[in-house]
Structure formats: structure tokens, C-alpha cells
């Protein structure tokens, strides 16, 4: 064989190899968010009243406790980002070693609402509907209950049997994340840069503990300094709510409309008043920046539609379908 031929075949081999690797990586990402086996109305025959039952419980709960909407929406996100949307965030462990006990999940609330919905659903359709699907339906219904968008929720997820504290500790994106960590965290799960900026819009509702952002107020680079990307007037206000070292006080993410799902998050971030570093980081990328400025300047013309679409995509991450996993009888325990 001539050296030329060798070189050429080596080149072909190298490029095929690169292509193969790309395919595997893409396939992996695709698989993570392709949601094969899910469909709208999966329980139409097996549990026809499922969606109205879930909505009934959610509406009743949110009418008396609207502040539970935010953590219940967040719960579906935390479920999907670790091991896929498989209800693993709900599992309890006698030694506190499941995801639920990982630091970022200690601020989740509303587990009892998921149990309440599951009990109502089990009564009507025993052992049919997964806890992972209940999380997805509840996330949609709490959003609607606080004047946010409606979207059709695909169902057919099954529940996982594994939940590991350390996976949630290391796998959930921290509030200190910069734009490349954020983009990477979403991309690894088959979600786009647009999904990142759209789903971050969830921070239009709910609260944050001081511990999630107080480094921006008091010790940003270890020099007792503040985060230069945060509006200095806002820093003054936030310091009143969060004293140095205060981990437990809470601050509204979107002051004034914390219980209403609207596009005002983007106006806040554009004014350099995003509470978390991960919110402010959306100004560091052209695509996320132009999306948020567009929504901020035009009263969020496409935010609701985009949000529904991105939630559907998020709900497809790493799902168990068909005969994999199980339908838990109780959401906190494997069967
Ligand atoms: C992009 C990366 C994200 C990061 C780094 C992040 C981080 C955080 C942090 C640190 C908090 C405050 C927790 C506390 O101190 O109590 C929070 C709150 C919240 N997050 Fe995110 N989040 C992200 C994306 C999302 C997504 C995709 C959703 C939903 C689809 C979401 C929904 C929420 C909601 C609703 C709250 C308020 C919770 C409450 O009121 O209890 N977040 N997030």
C-alpha cells in the first residue's frame, strides 16, 4: 500500500471515527430528551379522569397556599435533571441517602401535595399512574393556577427504583453557575440554549434563601466585595433582608409578583436585578441576552408559548417507559 493511500484511509478512519463519536454523543443527548413512549393522553383508557382529578387537588391546594406553586414546579425540574423524570426525587431512604436529602433539595417543599394527589389517583385507578407523571401534571397545573400558561403534558413515564443523594448534590446546577456551566448542564440533557433562558423564566415566582446568593452581597471574590454585575441599589435593599452570614432568611425572586407567573423576570434580569448569579449570567451570551431583552421590552409576547414547549422537552429527559421501571404504589417508596 502506498503511503498516500495509508494517509487517506487513516483520514477516512479518523473522520468516520469522529462522526461516529458525534453520532453517539448526539444519540445520547437525543435519547435523553426524545421522550419515546410518551404521549398526550397516555392514560385515556386506563384512568380517564386522571387530569381532572390532579387539577382538582392542585386548585384546592393553591387556592389556600399559593406559595406552594413555585416549589412544586421546581420539584419536576429537580426530578428531571437527575436520572431523568423518573420520580427519583420523591424517594425516601431510612439513612437519608436519597436525592431528597441533598442540599439543593432541602429547600423543596410540597412533597405532601404529591402524596395527596397520588392518594386521590390511586383511589380511582390503583397502580396505573406513575409518580413521575404526577410530578409533570402537577407542575403544569400549579403554573396554570397562578395565571401561567397551559400546555399539554405528555404522560407514560414510569418510576425509577434508584435515588442517590450524591447524584443530586453534584448534578443539579448550582446558583453560582456561569453561562458555560448553565449551557453545558442543559445541553447534556438534550436541552437547548433557548430552553435555558425560557425555563429560567420560572424564577418569576417563588423565593430564594439568602444562602443561594449572599456571596454576591458580601464576599464575591473573597475580598469582601460585591458582585459588580448586580445593580448596586438592589444590593442595598438585599443587604437589609440578608445580614452577613444569614443563611435562612428568604427573599422573593421577583418582588411584587412572586405569586404570579408572568414575564417580569426578564425585565428584572435586564435591569441587572436577577437574584442568582445564574440569572445574571443570561446576560453573558448573545442568544440568551437577546431573548431576555426581547421579552423584557415587548411584555413577553412569546414567553408563555415558549415555556410550555420547553417544559414538554424537559419532561422527556431520560424517561423510563414501556416495561422499564415500575408504577409505585406510594411515591416515597419503591414497591
Ligand atoms: C438554570 C439553572 C437553575 C438554577 C441554577 C436554579 C437555582 C435555583 C435556586 C438556588 C433557587 C432558590 C432556592 C432557595 O434558596 O430556596 C431556585 C428557586 C426556584 N427555581 Fe430554580 N434554578 C434553575 C432553573 C430552574 C428551572 C429550569 C425551573 C423550573 C422549570 C426552576 C424553578 C424554580 C422555582 C419555581 C423556584 C422558587 C422555589 C420556591 O419558591 O421555593 N428553576 N432556583
Coordinates of C-alpha atoms and ligand atoms in Angstrom, one line a residue:
X1 CA 0.0 0.0 0.0
X2 CA 1.3 3.4 -0.9
X3 CA 1.8 5.9 1.9
X4 CA -0.7 8.2 0.2
X5 CA -3.4 5.5 0.4
X6 CA -2.5 4.9 4.0
X7 CA -2.8 8.5 4.9
X8 CA -6.1 8.7 3.1
X9 CA -7.5 5.7 4.8
X10 CA -6.2 7.0 8.1
X11 CA -8.0 10.3 7.4
X12 CA -11.2 8.4 6.5
X13 CA -10.9 6.4 9.6
X14 CA -10.3 9.4 11.7
X15 CA -13.2 11.3 10.3
X16 CA -15.5 8.3 10.4
X17 CA -14.5 7.8 14.0
X18 CA -15.2 11.5 14.7
X19 CA -18.6 11.1 13.0
X20 CA -19.3 8.0 15.0
X21 CA -18.4 9.7 18.2
X22 CA -20.6 12.7 17.2
X23 CA -23.4 10.3 16.4
X24 CA -23.1 8.6 19.8
X25 CA -22.9 11.9 21.6
X26 CA -25.9 13.2 19.7
X27 CA -27.8 9.9 20.0
X28 CA -27.1 10.1 23.7
X29 CA -28.4 13.6 24.0
X30 CA -31.3 12.8 21.7
X31 CA -32.2 9.8 23.8
X32 CA -32.0 11.9 26.9
X33 CA -34.8 14.2 25.7
X34 CA -36.6 12.3 23.0
X35 CA -39.3 11.0 25.3
X36 CA -40.0 7.9 23.2
X37 CA -43.1 6.1 24.6
X38 CA -44.7 9.3 26.0
X39 CA -47.8 10.7 24.6
X40 CA -50.6 13.1 25.4
X41 CA -53.5 11.2 26.9
X42 CA -51.5 8.0 27.7
X43 CA -54.0 7.2 30.5
X44 CA -57.1 8.0 28.4
X45 CA -58.4 4.4 28.7
X46 CA -56.8 3.3 31.9
X47 CA -57.5 6.4 34.0
X48 CA -59.8 8.7 32.1
X49 CA -60.4 11.2 34.9
X50 CA -56.7 11.5 35.8
X51 CA -56.1 15.0 34.6
X52 CA -59.3 16.4 36.2
X53 CA -58.5 14.7 39.5
X54 CA -55.0 16.1 39.6
X55 CA -56.3 19.6 38.7
X56 CA -59.0 19.4 41.4
X57 CA -56.4 18.7 44.2
X58 CA -53.9 21.3 42.9
X59 CA -56.6 24.0 42.5
X60 CA -57.8 23.4 46.0
X61 CA -54.3 23.5 47.5
X62 CA -53.1 26.5 45.6
X63 CA -56.2 28.5 46.4
X64 CA -55.3 28.3 50.1
X65 CA -51.5 28.1 49.7
X66 CA -50.4 29.8 46.5
X67 CA -46.7 29.9 47.6
X68 CA -46.6 26.1 47.1
X69 CA -46.9 26.6 43.3
X70 CA -43.2 27.5 43.0
X71 CA -41.6 24.6 44.8
X72 CA -43.9 22.2 43.1
X73 CA -42.8 23.5 39.7
X74 CA -39.2 23.3 40.8
X75 CA -39.7 19.7 42.0
X76 CA -40.4 18.5 38.5
X77 CA -37.2 20.3 37.3
X78 CA -35.1 18.7 40.1
X79 CA -36.6 15.3 39.3
X80 CA -35.9 15.5 35.5
X81 CA -32.3 16.8 35.8
X82 CA -31.2 13.8 38.0
X83 CA -31.7 10.3 36.4
X84 CA -34.4 11.8 34.1
X85 CA -38.0 12.4 35.0
X86 CA -38.5 9.2 37.0
X87 CA -39.8 10.3 40.4
X88 CA -36.4 9.7 42.0
X89 CA -36.6 13.0 43.8
X90 CA -39.6 11.7 45.8
X91 CA -38.0 8.5 47.2
X92 CA -37.1 8.5 50.9
X93 CA -34.4 6.4 52.4
X94 CA -34.0 5.2 56.0
X95 CA -30.5 6.6 56.1
X96 CA -31.3 9.9 54.3
X97 CA -29.2 8.9 51.3
X98 CA -31.6 9.6 48.5
X99 CA -31.8 12.7 46.3
X100 CA -34.4 14.3 48.6
X101 CA -31.7 14.8 51.3
X102 CA -29.2 16.5 49.0
X103 CA -28.6 20.1 49.9
X104 CA -30.3 21.7 46.8
X105 CA -33.4 19.6 47.5
X106 CA -33.7 20.6 51.2
X107 CA -35.4 23.8 50.0
X108 CA -38.1 21.9 48.1
X109 CA -41.5 21.9 49.6
X110 CA -44.9 20.4 48.9
X111 CA -44.0 16.7 49.0
X112 CA -47.2 16.2 50.9
X113 CA -49.2 17.6 48.0
X114 CA -47.7 15.0 45.6
X115 CA -48.8 12.3 48.2
X116 CA -52.2 13.9 48.3
X117 CA -52.6 13.8 44.6
X118 CA -51.2 10.2 44.4
X119 CA -53.7 9.1 47.1
X120 CA -56.6 10.6 45.1
X121 CA -55.4 9.0 41.9
X122 CA -54.8 5.6 43.5
X123 CA -58.3 5.6 44.7
X124 CA -59.7 6.0 41.2
X125 CA -57.0 4.0 39.3
X126 CA -54.9 1.8 41.5
X127 CA -51.3 1.1 40.4
X128 CA -51.8 2.7 37.0
X129 CA -50.3 6.2 37.1
X130 CA -46.6 6.8 37.9
X131 CA -45.4 9.4 40.4
X132 CA -43.1 10.8 37.7
X133 CA -46.2 11.6 35.6
X134 CA -47.9 13.1 38.7
X135 CA -45.0 15.5 39.1
X136 CA -45.3 16.5 35.5
X137 CA -49.0 17.1 35.7
X138 CA -48.8 19.0 39.0
X139 CA -46.0 21.2 37.5
X140 CA -48.4 22.2 34.7
X141 CA -51.4 22.7 36.9
X142 CA -49.7 24.8 39.5
X143 CA -48.4 27.1 36.7
X144 CA -51.9 27.5 35.3
X145 CA -53.3 28.1 38.9
X146 CA -51.0 31.1 39.2
X147 CA -52.0 32.6 35.8
X148 CA -49.3 31.0 33.8
X149 CA -49.5 29.1 30.5
X150 CA -51.3 25.8 29.9
X151 CA -49.5 23.1 27.9
X152 CA -50.5 19.5 27.0
X153 CA -48.5 17.2 29.3
X154 CA -47.2 14.0 27.7
X155 CA -47.6 11.0 30.0
X156 CA -46.4 7.4 30.1
X157 CA -43.4 7.8 32.3
X158 CA -42.6 5.1 34.8
X159 CA -41.0 5.4 38.2
X160 CA -37.3 4.6 38.9
X161 CA -36.1 2.4 41.7
X162 CA -32.9 4.3 42.4
X163 CA -32.2 7.6 44.1
X164 CA -28.7 8.7 45.2
X165 CA -28.0 11.7 47.3
X166 CA -24.7 12.4 45.7
X167 CA -26.1 12.5 42.2
X168 CA -28.4 15.4 43.1
X169 CA -25.6 17.1 45.0
X170 CA -23.2 17.1 42.1
X171 CA -25.7 17.0 39.2
X172 CA -28.1 19.9 40.0
X173 CA -26.7 23.1 38.6
X174 CA -25.6 25.5 41.4
X175 CA -26.9 29.1 41.6
X176 CA -23.3 30.3 41.2
X177 CA -23.1 28.7 37.7
X178 CA -21.7 30.8 34.9
X179 CA -23.2 30.8 31.4
X180 CA -21.0 28.0 30.1
X181 CA -21.9 25.7 33.0
X182 CA -25.5 26.5 32.5
X183 CA -25.4 25.8 28.8
X184 CA -23.5 22.6 29.3
X185 CA -25.9 21.4 32.0
X186 CA -28.8 21.9 29.7
X187 CA -27.1 20.6 26.6
X188 CA -26.0 17.4 28.4
X189 CA -29.7 16.7 28.9
X190 CA -30.7 17.4 25.3
X191 CA -32.0 20.9 26.1
X192 CA -31.1 24.0 24.1
X193 CA -29.8 27.4 25.0
X194 CA -33.3 28.7 24.3
X195 CA -34.7 26.2 26.8
X196 CA -32.2 27.5 29.3
X197 CA -33.4 31.1 29.0
X198 CA -37.0 30.1 28.8
X199 CA -37.1 27.8 31.7
X200 CA -35.1 30.2 33.9
X201 CA -38.2 32.3 33.5
X202 CA -39.6 30.1 36.2
X203 CA -37.8 32.4 38.6
X204 CA -40.7 34.8 38.0
X205 CA -42.3 33.1 41.0
X206 CA -41.1 31.9 44.4
X207 CA -38.4 32.6 46.8
X208 CA -34.7 32.1 47.5
X209 CA -32.8 31.6 50.7
X210 CA -30.1 34.2 51.3
X211 CA -27.6 31.4 51.2
X212 CA -28.2 31.0 47.5
X213 CA -26.9 34.5 46.6
X214 CA -25.3 36.2 49.7
X215 CA -21.8 35.8 48.3
X216 CA -22.9 38.4 45.7
X217 CA -23.6 40.9 48.5
X218 CA -20.7 40.3 50.8
X219 CA -17.9 38.2 49.5
X220 CA -17.9 37.8 45.8
X221 CA -14.3 37.1 45.1
X222 CA -13.1 36.5 48.6
X223 CA -12.2 40.2 49.1
X224 CA -15.3 41.2 51.0
X225 CA -16.6 42.7 47.7
X226 CA -19.9 42.7 45.9
X227 CA -20.9 41.3 42.5
X228 CA -20.3 44.1 40.0
X229 CA -23.0 42.7 37.7
X230 CA -25.7 43.2 40.4
X231 CA -27.4 46.6 40.5
X232 CA -25.8 48.5 43.5
X233 CA -29.2 50.0 44.5
X234 CA -30.6 46.5 44.6
X235 CA -27.6 45.3 46.7
X236 CA -28.5 47.9 49.3
X237 CA -32.1 46.5 49.5
X238 CA -31.0 42.9 49.6
X239 CA -28.5 43.5 52.4
X240 CA -31.4 44.7 54.6
X241 CA -33.0 41.3 54.1
X242 CA -29.9 39.2 54.3
X243 CA -27.4 40.1 57.0
X244 CA -23.9 38.8 56.7
X245 CA -23.9 35.0 57.4
X246 CA -27.6 34.8 57.3
X247 CA -28.4 31.5 55.6
X248 CA -32.1 31.1 56.4
X249 CA -34.0 34.3 55.6
X250 CA -35.9 34.3 52.4
X251 CA -36.2 36.8 49.6
X252 CA -38.7 37.0 46.8
X253 CA -37.2 36.1 43.4
X254 CA -39.4 38.6 41.6
X255 CA -40.5 41.1 44.2
X256 CA -44.1 42.3 43.8
X257 CA -45.3 39.5 41.6
X258 CA -43.9 36.4 43.4
X259 CA -47.2 34.5 43.2
X260 CA -48.0 35.4 39.6
X261 CA -46.4 33.7 36.7
X262 CA -45.6 36.5 34.2
X263 CA -42.7 37.7 32.1
X264 CA -41.4 40.2 34.7
X265 CA -38.4 38.0 35.4
X266 CA -36.9 39.1 32.1
X267 CA -37.4 42.8 33.0
X268 CA -35.6 42.2 36.3
X269 CA -32.7 40.4 34.8
X270 CA -32.3 43.1 32.1
X271 CA -32.2 45.7 34.8
X272 CA -29.4 43.7 36.5
X273 CA -31.7 42.6 39.3
X274 CA -31.7 38.9 38.7
X275 CA -31.2 37.4 42.2
X276 CA -29.0 34.5 41.4
X277 CA -25.7 34.5 39.6
X278 CA -27.2 32.0 37.2
X279 CA -29.9 34.6 36.4
X280 CA -27.4 37.4 35.8
X281 CA -25.3 35.0 33.6
X282 CA -28.1 35.0 31.0
X283 CA -26.7 38.4 30.0
X284 CA -23.3 36.9 29.1
X285 CA -24.4 35.0 26.0
X286 CA -25.8 36.7 22.8
X287 CA -28.7 34.3 22.4
X288 CA -29.9 34.3 26.0
X289 CA -29.4 38.0 26.2
X290 CA -31.3 38.9 23.1
X291 CA -34.2 36.5 24.2
X292 CA -34.5 38.1 27.6
X293 CA -34.2 41.7 26.2
X294 CA -36.9 40.9 23.6
X295 CA -39.3 39.5 26.3
X296 CA -38.5 42.4 28.6
X297 CA -39.1 45.1 26.0
X298 CA -42.2 43.6 24.5
X299 CA -44.1 42.3 27.5
X300 CA -43.2 38.7 26.9
X301 CA -45.0 38.1 23.6
X302 CA -43.9 34.5 23.2
X303 CA -42.8 33.6 26.7
X304 CA -45.9 31.5 27.6
X305 CA -45.9 29.5 24.4
X306 CA -42.1 29.0 24.7
X307 CA -42.4 28.0 28.3
X308 CA -44.9 25.2 27.5
X309 CA -42.7 23.9 24.7
X310 CA -39.6 23.9 26.9
X311 CA -41.5 22.2 29.7
X312 CA -42.6 19.4 27.4
X313 CA -38.9 19.0 26.3
X314 CA -37.7 19.0 29.9
X315 CA -40.4 16.4 30.7
X316 CA -38.8 14.0 28.2
X317 CA -35.4 13.8 29.8
X318 CA -34.2 10.3 30.4
X319 CA -37.7 8.9 30.9
X320 CA -38.4 5.3 31.7
X321 CA -41.2 3.9 29.6
X322 CA -42.8 0.6 28.4
X323 CA -41.7 -2.2 30.8
X324 CA -38.8 -0.4 32.4
X325 CA -39.1 0.9 35.9
X326 CA -42.4 0.5 37.8
X327 CA -45.6 2.2 38.9
X328 CA -45.0 3.0 42.5
X329 CA -47.9 2.4 44.9
X330 CA -46.6 5.1 47.2
X331 CA -44.4 7.9 45.8
X332 CA -41.9 7.9 48.7
X333 CA -41.1 4.2 48.3
X334 CA -40.2 1.6 45.7
X335 CA -42.7 -1.2 45.5
Ligands
LIG1 C1 -30.9 27.3 35.2 C2 -30.5 26.8 36.3 C3 -31.2 27.0 37.6 C4 -30.6 27.2 38.8 C5 -29.1 27.4 39.0 C6 -31.6 27.4 39.7 C7 -31.4 27.6 41.1 C8 -32.4 27.9 42.0 C9 -32.2 28.3 43.3 C10 -30.8 28.4 44.0 C11 -33.3 28.7 43.9 C12 -33.6 29.2 45.3 C13 -33.7 28.0 46.3 C14 -33.7 28.5 47.7 O1 -32.7 29.1 48.1 O2 -34.7 28.3 48.4 C15 -34.3 28.4 42.9 C16 -35.7 28.6 43.0 C17 -36.6 28.3 42.1 N1 -36.4 27.7 40.9 FE1 -34.6 27.5 40.0 N2 -32.8 27.2 39.1 C18 -32.6 26.9 37.8 C19 -33.6 26.6 36.9 C20 -34.9 26.4 37.2 C21 -35.8 25.8 36.3 C22 -35.5 25.1 35.0 C23 -37.0 25.8 37.0 C24 -38.3 25.2 36.6 C25 -38.6 24.7 35.4 C26 -36.8 26.5 38.2 C27 -37.8 26.8 39.1 C28 -37.6 27.4 40.3 C29 -38.6 27.9 41.2 C30 -40.1 27.9 40.8 C31 -38.0 28.5 42.3 C32 -38.7 29.1 43.5 C33 -38.8 28.0 44.6 C34 -39.6 28.3 45.9 O3 -40.3 29.3 45.9 O4 -39.5 27.5 46.8 N3 -35.5 26.8 38.3 N4 -33.7 28.0 41.7

